[in-house]
Amino acid sequence: MSLVVVKVGSSTLVSSGGGLDRSIIESLCAQVIELVSEGNSCIVVSSGAAAAGMGRLGFNRRPTDIPTLQACCSAGQAALTETYAEILGKAGIACGQVLLTRSDVVSREGYLNARGTLTRLLELGAVPVVNENDAVSNSELTFGDNDTLGAIVATLVGADTYIILSDVEGLYDENPSVNPNAHLVSLVEHVTPEIMATAGDSSSGVGTGGMITKLRAARAMLAAGIPMVICHGRRPHAIVDVVHGESIGTRFEAPTGSAHESARKFWIGLAGVSRGRLVVDDGARRALIDQGGSLLPVGVTSIEGDFSAGDVVSVVDGQGTLIGRGVVRYTSEELEKAHGLRLEVIERFLPDLAGQPCIHRDELLLF
Protein backbone atom coordinates (compact mmCIF):
# COMPACT_ATOMS: atom_id res chain seq x y z
CA MET A 1 0.00 0.00 0.00
CA SER A 2 1.16 3.53 -0.77
CA LEU A 3 1.27 6.91 0.91
CA VAL A 4 0.50 9.46 -1.81
CA VAL A 5 0.78 13.24 -1.68
CA VAL A 6 -1.27 14.97 -4.39
CA LYS A 7 -0.85 18.65 -5.16
CA VAL A 8 -3.60 20.23 -7.23
CA GLY A 9 -3.09 23.68 -8.73
CA SER A 10 -5.43 26.63 -9.01
CA SER A 11 -5.52 26.32 -12.79
CA THR A 12 -7.03 22.85 -12.36
CA LEU A 13 -9.46 23.67 -9.56
CA VAL A 14 -10.83 26.98 -10.79
CA SER A 15 -13.45 27.26 -13.52
CA SER A 16 -13.29 29.71 -16.41
CA GLY A 17 -15.72 31.91 -14.47
CA GLY A 18 -13.26 32.29 -11.61
CA GLY A 19 -14.94 30.11 -8.96
CA LEU A 20 -14.23 26.58 -7.81
CA ASP A 21 -15.01 23.90 -10.37
CA ARG A 22 -16.96 21.49 -8.20
CA SER A 23 -16.89 18.73 -10.81
CA ILE A 24 -13.09 18.67 -10.70
CA ILE A 25 -13.04 18.51 -6.91
CA GLU A 26 -15.60 15.69 -7.03
CA SER A 27 -13.39 13.80 -9.51
CA LEU A 28 -10.33 14.36 -7.32
CA CYS A 29 -12.15 13.19 -4.20
CA ALA A 30 -13.56 10.15 -6.02
CA GLN A 31 -10.02 9.08 -6.88
CA VAL A 32 -8.87 9.64 -3.29
CA ILE A 33 -11.80 7.58 -2.04
CA GLU A 34 -10.91 4.78 -4.46
CA LEU A 35 -7.30 4.74 -3.32
CA VAL A 36 -8.23 4.81 0.35
CA SER A 37 -10.64 1.91 -0.22
CA GLU A 38 -7.66 -0.07 -1.57
CA GLY A 39 -5.73 0.56 1.62
CA ASN A 40 -3.66 3.53 0.47
CA SER A 41 -3.25 6.82 2.36
CA CYS A 42 -3.59 10.22 0.71
CA ILE A 43 -2.70 13.81 1.50
CA VAL A 44 -4.09 16.57 -0.73
CA VAL A 45 -2.12 19.80 -1.04
CA SER A 46 -4.75 22.09 -2.46
CA SER A 47 -4.32 25.46 -4.13
CA GLY A 48 -7.31 27.57 -5.08
CA ALA A 49 -8.01 29.51 -1.89
CA ALA A 50 -7.39 32.96 -3.36
CA ALA A 51 -9.35 32.19 -6.52
CA ALA A 52 -12.24 30.68 -4.55
CA GLY A 53 -12.32 33.66 -2.23
CA MET A 54 -12.36 36.11 -5.12
CA GLY A 55 -15.64 34.59 -6.23
CA ARG A 56 -17.11 34.66 -2.75
CA LEU A 57 -16.13 38.28 -2.17
CA GLY A 58 -17.17 39.51 -5.61
CA PHE A 59 -13.81 40.17 -7.30
CA ASN A 60 -13.42 39.60 -11.03
CA ARG A 61 -9.62 39.64 -11.00
CA ARG A 62 -6.89 38.79 -8.53
CA PRO A 63 -6.33 41.70 -6.09
CA THR A 64 -2.87 43.22 -5.99
CA ASP A 65 -2.84 44.65 -2.46
CA ILE A 66 -1.88 42.21 0.29
CA PRO A 67 -4.77 42.80 2.77
CA THR A 68 -7.42 42.22 0.09
CA LEU A 69 -5.60 39.17 -1.28
CA GLN A 70 -5.33 37.73 2.23
CA ALA A 71 -9.03 38.40 2.79
CA CYS A 72 -9.77 36.42 -0.38
CA CYS A 73 -7.56 33.59 0.88
CA SER A 74 -9.43 33.55 4.19
CA ALA A 75 -12.84 33.33 2.51
CA GLY A 76 -11.52 30.84 -0.01
CA GLN A 77 -10.05 28.51 2.60
CA ALA A 78 -13.51 28.14 4.08
CA ALA A 79 -14.99 27.35 0.68
CA LEU A 80 -12.29 24.77 -0.10
CA THR A 81 -12.56 23.00 3.23
CA GLU A 82 -16.35 22.90 3.09
CA THR A 83 -16.27 21.34 -0.37
CA TYR A 84 -13.64 18.69 0.41
CA ALA A 85 -15.27 17.82 3.74
CA GLU A 86 -18.71 17.48 2.20
CA ILE A 87 -17.65 15.21 -0.67
CA LEU A 88 -15.28 13.02 1.34
CA GLY A 89 -17.79 12.86 4.20
CA LYS A 90 -20.36 11.19 1.95
CA ALA A 91 -17.93 8.26 1.70
CA GLY A 92 -17.38 8.21 5.45
CA ILE A 93 -13.91 9.76 5.22
CA ALA A 94 -12.96 12.63 7.51
CA CYS A 95 -11.15 15.67 6.14
CA GLY A 96 -8.55 17.41 8.28
CA GLN A 97 -7.48 20.91 7.29
CA VAL A 98 -3.80 21.75 7.87
CA LEU A 99 -2.63 25.30 7.16
CA LEU A 100 1.12 25.91 7.18
CA THR A 101 3.58 28.77 6.86
CA ARG A 102 7.35 28.57 6.75
CA SER A 103 7.41 29.64 10.40
CA ASP A 104 5.59 26.39 11.22
CA VAL A 105 8.37 24.24 9.78
CA VAL A 106 11.48 26.42 9.81
CA SER A 107 12.22 25.38 13.40
CA ARG A 108 13.01 21.74 14.06
CA GLU A 109 10.28 21.59 16.72
CA GLY A 110 7.68 23.02 14.36
CA TYR A 111 8.77 20.62 11.62
CA LEU A 112 8.27 17.64 13.93
CA ASN A 113 4.92 18.98 15.18
CA ALA A 114 3.64 19.33 11.61
CA ARG A 115 4.79 15.79 10.83
CA GLY A 116 3.10 14.49 13.96
CA THR A 117 -0.22 16.12 13.06
CA LEU A 118 -0.21 14.80 9.50
CA THR A 119 0.84 11.30 10.60
CA ARG A 120 -1.86 11.10 13.26
CA LEU A 121 -4.56 12.23 10.82
CA LEU A 122 -3.51 9.44 8.45
CA GLU A 123 -3.52 6.91 11.29
CA LEU A 124 -7.08 7.93 12.10
CA GLY A 125 -8.17 7.31 8.51
CA ALA A 126 -8.57 10.99 7.62
CA VAL A 127 -7.41 12.76 4.49
CA PRO A 128 -5.34 15.84 5.38
CA VAL A 129 -6.02 18.79 3.09
CA VAL A 130 -2.99 21.07 3.26
CA ASN A 131 -2.53 24.62 2.07
CA GLU A 132 -0.34 27.56 2.87
CA ASN A 133 -1.86 29.83 5.49
CA ASP A 134 -2.00 32.73 3.05
CA ALA A 135 -4.45 34.69 5.20
CA VAL A 136 -1.71 35.53 7.73
CA SER A 137 1.61 34.82 5.96
CA ASN A 138 4.07 37.63 5.39
CA SER A 139 6.24 37.65 2.30
CA GLU A 140 9.37 36.39 4.06
CA LEU A 141 7.66 33.35 5.54
CA THR A 142 5.64 32.22 2.54
CA PHE A 143 6.48 29.11 0.56
CA GLY A 144 5.54 31.11 -2.53
CA ASP A 145 4.01 28.15 -4.35
CA ASN A 146 2.30 24.93 -3.41
CA ASP A 147 4.68 22.82 -5.52
CA THR A 148 7.33 23.52 -2.88
CA LEU A 149 4.85 23.07 -0.05
CA GLY A 150 3.86 19.69 -1.49
CA ALA A 151 7.52 18.66 -1.66
CA ILE A 152 7.98 19.58 1.99
CA VAL A 153 4.88 17.62 2.95
CA ALA A 154 6.07 14.61 0.94
CA THR A 155 9.39 14.60 2.77
CA LEU A 156 7.70 15.24 6.13
CA VAL A 157 5.67 12.05 5.90
CA GLY A 158 8.04 9.96 3.79
CA ALA A 159 5.60 9.65 0.89
CA ASP A 160 5.91 6.86 -1.68
CA THR A 161 4.82 9.15 -4.52
CA TYR A 162 4.31 12.87 -5.03
CA ILE A 163 1.85 13.78 -7.80
CA ILE A 164 1.42 17.30 -9.18
CA LEU A 165 -1.83 17.89 -11.06
CA SER A 166 -1.26 20.75 -13.47
CA ASP A 167 -2.74 22.45 -16.53
CA VAL A 168 -0.15 20.78 -18.79
CA GLU A 169 0.55 17.14 -19.63
CA GLY A 170 4.03 17.27 -18.10
CA LEU A 171 7.51 18.50 -18.99
CA TYR A 172 8.28 19.13 -22.66
CA ASP A 173 11.68 19.32 -24.33
CA GLU A 174 10.72 22.82 -25.49
CA ASN A 175 8.06 25.31 -24.51
CA PRO A 176 4.89 23.91 -26.17
CA SER A 177 3.24 27.35 -26.22
CA VAL A 178 6.09 28.54 -28.47
CA ASN A 179 6.82 25.34 -30.39
CA PRO A 180 3.74 23.18 -31.15
CA ASN A 181 6.09 20.33 -32.13
CA ALA A 182 7.58 20.09 -28.64
CA HIS A 183 7.72 16.54 -27.26
CA LEU A 184 6.59 15.32 -23.85
CA VAL A 185 9.44 13.96 -21.72
CA SER A 186 8.27 10.75 -20.06
CA LEU A 187 11.15 10.17 -17.60
CA VAL A 188 13.69 12.48 -15.95
CA GLU A 189 16.47 11.10 -13.76
CA HIS A 190 18.45 14.34 -13.30
CA VAL A 191 17.23 17.95 -13.39
CA THR A 192 19.99 19.62 -15.38
CA PRO A 193 20.48 23.36 -16.04
CA GLU A 194 19.34 22.67 -19.62
CA ILE A 195 16.06 21.22 -18.34
CA MET A 196 15.59 24.18 -15.99
CA ALA A 197 16.05 26.50 -18.96
CA THR A 198 12.97 25.02 -20.68
CA ALA A 199 10.68 26.07 -17.82
CA GLY A 200 8.43 29.10 -17.77
CA ASP A 201 6.21 30.99 -15.35
CA SER A 202 2.55 30.38 -14.63
CA SER A 203 0.38 31.34 -17.57
CA SER A 204 -3.02 30.62 -16.06
CA GLY A 205 -3.50 33.94 -14.29
CA VAL A 206 -4.85 32.25 -11.15
CA GLY A 207 -1.78 30.36 -9.92
CA THR A 208 1.57 31.42 -8.48
CA GLY A 209 3.74 28.67 -9.93
CA GLY A 210 4.83 27.42 -13.29
CA MET A 211 7.05 24.65 -14.61
CA ILE A 212 10.06 26.24 -12.88
CA THR A 213 8.55 25.66 -9.41
CA LYS A 214 7.67 22.09 -10.36
CA LEU A 215 11.23 21.42 -11.49
CA ARG A 216 12.56 22.82 -8.22
CA ALA A 217 10.24 20.45 -6.38
CA ALA A 218 11.36 17.60 -8.65
CA ARG A 219 14.99 18.37 -7.90
CA ALA A 220 14.27 17.95 -4.19
CA MET A 221 12.25 14.77 -4.71
CA LEU A 222 15.05 13.20 -6.73
CA ALA A 223 17.44 13.89 -3.87
CA ALA A 224 14.93 12.45 -1.38
CA GLY A 225 14.33 9.32 -3.44
CA ILE A 226 10.59 10.03 -3.73
CA PRO A 227 9.20 9.53 -7.27
CA MET A 228 7.29 12.55 -8.55
CA VAL A 229 4.86 12.76 -11.47
CA ILE A 230 3.55 15.86 -13.26
CA CYS A 231 0.38 15.21 -15.23
CA HIS A 232 -2.73 17.00 -16.45
CA GLY A 233 -5.14 17.58 -13.57
CA ARG A 234 -8.24 17.18 -15.71
CA ARG A 235 -7.19 13.83 -17.12
CA PRO A 236 -9.73 11.23 -15.89
CA HIS A 237 -8.36 8.90 -13.18
CA ALA A 238 -4.92 10.51 -13.35
CA ILE A 239 -4.11 9.94 -9.66
CA VAL A 240 -5.33 6.35 -9.63
CA ASP A 241 -3.47 5.58 -12.85
CA VAL A 242 -0.18 6.90 -11.44
CA VAL A 243 -0.54 4.90 -8.23
CA HIS A 244 -1.44 1.79 -10.25
CA GLY A 245 1.78 2.14 -12.23
CA GLU A 246 0.56 3.54 -15.54
CA SER A 247 2.97 5.79 -17.44
CA ILE A 248 1.37 9.21 -17.82
CA GLY A 249 2.79 12.70 -17.80
CA THR A 250 6.42 13.12 -16.75
CA ARG A 251 7.92 10.91 -14.04
CA PHE A 252 10.93 12.12 -12.06
CA GLU A 253 12.80 9.24 -10.47
CA ALA A 254 16.44 8.84 -9.54
CA PRO A 255 18.34 5.86 -10.97
CA THR A 256 18.25 2.68 -8.91
CA GLY A 257 20.88 2.70 -6.19
CA SER A 258 21.15 6.50 -5.96
CA ALA A 259 22.04 7.91 -2.55
CA HIS A 260 19.23 9.73 -0.73
CA GLU A 261 19.54 12.69 1.59
CA SER A 262 18.35 12.72 5.21
CA ALA A 263 15.12 14.26 6.49
CA ARG A 264 17.14 16.81 8.46
CA LYS A 265 18.83 18.01 5.29
CA PHE A 266 15.44 18.52 3.68
CA TRP A 267 14.31 20.57 6.63
CA ILE A 268 17.41 22.74 6.04
CA GLY A 269 17.12 22.89 2.26
CA LEU A 270 13.39 23.30 1.77
CA ALA A 271 11.88 24.72 4.94
CA GLY A 272 14.62 27.15 5.93
CA VAL A 273 14.57 30.73 4.64
CA SER A 274 17.75 31.44 2.67
CA ARG A 275 19.57 34.51 4.03
CA GLY A 276 22.27 34.78 1.40
CA ARG A 277 24.31 33.11 -1.34
CA LEU A 278 27.81 31.69 -1.51
CA VAL A 279 29.35 31.54 -4.99
CA VAL A 280 31.87 28.70 -5.30
CA ASP A 281 34.61 27.83 -7.79
CA ASP A 282 34.73 24.71 -9.95
CA GLY A 283 36.99 22.86 -7.53
CA ALA A 284 34.56 23.36 -4.65
CA ARG A 285 31.65 22.38 -6.88
CA ARG A 286 33.34 19.09 -7.74
CA ALA A 287 34.22 18.43 -4.10
CA LEU A 288 30.60 18.94 -3.05
CA ILE A 289 28.94 16.98 -5.84
CA ASP A 290 31.43 14.24 -6.66
CA GLN A 291 33.08 13.67 -3.29
CA GLY A 292 30.33 14.61 -0.82
CA GLY A 293 32.67 17.02 0.93
CA SER A 294 32.02 20.02 3.15
CA LEU A 295 32.25 23.53 1.73
CA LEU A 296 35.53 25.18 2.77
CA PRO A 297 36.18 28.93 2.72
CA VAL A 298 38.95 28.50 0.15
CA GLY A 299 36.37 27.42 -2.44
CA VAL A 300 34.12 30.47 -1.99
CA THR A 301 34.71 33.20 -4.56
CA SER A 302 32.10 35.72 -3.37
CA ILE A 303 29.18 36.10 -0.97
CA GLU A 304 25.84 37.86 -1.15
CA GLY A 305 23.53 38.89 1.67
CA ASP A 306 23.75 39.67 5.37
CA PHE A 307 23.61 36.51 7.48
CA SER A 308 24.59 35.14 10.87
CA ALA A 309 26.25 31.88 11.80
CA GLY A 310 23.51 29.24 11.87
CA ASP A 311 21.44 30.79 9.07
CA VAL A 312 20.51 28.88 5.91
CA VAL A 313 22.26 30.09 2.74
CA SER A 314 22.23 28.99 -0.89
CA VAL A 315 25.33 27.65 -2.65
CA VAL A 316 25.66 28.45 -6.36
CA ASP A 317 28.35 27.95 -8.96
CA GLY A 318 29.93 30.61 -11.15
CA GLN A 319 27.05 30.40 -13.65
CA GLY A 320 24.46 30.98 -10.92
CA THR A 321 23.19 27.38 -10.90
CA LEU A 322 21.91 26.34 -7.48
CA ILE A 323 24.04 23.51 -6.08
CA GLY A 324 22.51 23.26 -2.64
CA ARG A 325 21.47 24.96 0.58
CA GLY A 326 22.92 24.57 4.04
CA VAL A 327 23.60 25.98 7.49
CA VAL A 328 26.54 28.38 7.37
CA ARG A 329 29.02 28.44 10.28
CA TYR A 330 30.40 31.93 9.56
CA THR A 331 28.70 35.32 9.65
CA SER A 332 28.68 37.25 6.38
CA GLU A 333 31.19 39.70 7.91
CA GLU A 334 33.56 36.86 8.85
CA LEU A 335 33.22 35.22 5.47
CA GLU A 336 33.97 38.50 3.69
CA LYS A 337 37.38 38.31 5.35
CA ALA A 338 37.89 34.55 5.12
CA HIS A 339 36.57 33.51 1.70
CA GLY A 340 39.23 32.22 -0.67
CA LEU A 341 41.62 31.41 2.19
CA ARG A 342 42.78 28.08 3.59
CA LEU A 343 41.76 27.05 7.10
CA GLU A 344 45.30 27.32 8.51
CA VAL A 345 45.43 30.96 7.36
CA ILE A 346 41.98 31.76 8.77
CA GLU A 347 43.02 30.33 12.14
CA ARG A 348 45.59 33.10 12.55
CA PHE A 349 43.05 35.95 12.61
CA LEU A 350 39.78 34.10 13.44
CA PRO A 351 40.91 31.55 16.06
CA ASP A 352 37.34 30.81 17.16
CA LEU A 353 36.69 29.38 13.69
CA ALA A 354 39.77 27.16 13.62
CA GLY A 355 39.12 24.14 11.42
CA GLN A 356 35.52 25.15 10.65
CA PRO A 357 34.13 24.64 7.13
CA CYS A 358 31.69 27.21 5.76
CA ILE A 359 29.02 24.51 5.62
CA HIS A 360 29.50 21.00 6.96
CA ARG A 361 28.38 18.23 4.63
CA ASP A 362 25.93 16.96 7.28
CA GLU A 363 24.12 20.30 7.11
CA LEU A 364 24.10 20.73 3.32
CA LEU A 365 21.31 19.61 0.99
CA LEU A 366 22.65 19.10 -2.52
CA PHE A 367 20.30 19.48 -5.47
Coordinates of N, CA, C and O in Angstrom, one line a residue, residues 4 73 86 97 122 160 183 201 206-207 233 238 240 245 253 268 300 328-329 349 353:
V4 N 0.5 8.6 -0.6 CA 0.5 9.5 -1.8 C 0.2 10.9 -1.4 O -0.8 11.2 -0.7
C73 N -8.1 34.9 0.5 CA -7.6 33.6 0.9 C -8.3 33.1 2.1 O -8.7 31.9 2.2
E86 N -17.4 18.0 2.6 CA -18.7 17.5 2.2 C -18.6 16.2 1.3 O -19.3 15.2 1.5
Q97 N -8.2 19.8 7.9 CA -7.5 20.9 7.3 C -6.2 21.2 8.0 O -6.2 21.3 9.3
L122 N -3.5 10.6 9.3 CA -3.5 9.4 8.4 C -3.8 8.2 9.2 O -4.6 7.3 8.8
D160 N 5.4 7.8 -0.6 CA 5.9 6.9 -1.7 C 5.9 7.5 -3.1 O 6.7 7.2 -3.9
H183 N 8.0 17.9 -27.7 CA 7.7 16.5 -27.3 C 7.7 16.4 -25.7 O 8.5 17.0 -25.0
D201 N 7.1 30.6 -16.5 CA 6.2 31.0 -15.4 C 4.8 30.5 -15.6 O 4.4 30.1 -16.6
V206 N -4.3 32.5 -12.5 CA -4.8 32.2 -11.1 C -3.9 31.5 -10.2 O -4.1 31.5 -9.0
G207 N -2.8 31.1 -10.7 CA -1.8 30.4 -9.9 C -0.5 31.2 -9.7 O -0.4 32.3 -10.3
G233 N -4.2 17.8 -14.7 CA -5.1 17.6 -13.6 C -6.5 17.2 -14.0 O -7.3 16.7 -13.2
A238 N -6.4 10.3 -13.3 CA -4.9 10.5 -13.3 C -4.2 10.0 -12.1 O -3.2 9.3 -12.2
V240 N -5.2 7.8 -9.7 CA -5.3 6.3 -9.6 C -4.4 5.7 -10.6 O -3.7 4.7 -10.3
G245 N 0.6 2.4 -11.4 CA 1.8 2.1 -12.2 C 1.7 2.5 -13.7 O 2.6 2.2 -14.4
E253 N 12.4 10.3 -11.4 CA 12.8 9.2 -10.5 C 14.3 9.0 -10.6 O 14.8 8.9 -11.7
I268 N 16.5 21.6 6.3 CA 17.4 22.7 6.0 C 17.2 23.3 4.6 O 17.0 24.5 4.5
V300 N 35.1 29.4 -1.8 CA 34.1 30.5 -2.0 C 34.7 31.7 -2.7 O 35.7 32.2 -2.2
V328 N 25.2 27.8 7.4 CA 26.5 28.4 7.4 C 27.1 28.6 8.8 O 26.3 28.9 9.7
R329 N 28.4 28.3 9.0 CA 29.0 28.4 10.3 C 29.8 29.8 10.5 O 30.3 30.0 11.6
F349 N 43.8 34.7 12.3 CA 43.0 35.9 12.6 C 41.6 35.7 13.1 O 40.9 36.6 13.6
L353 N 37.2 30.2 14.8 CA 36.7 29.4 13.7 C 37.7 28.4 13.2 O 37.6 27.9 12.1

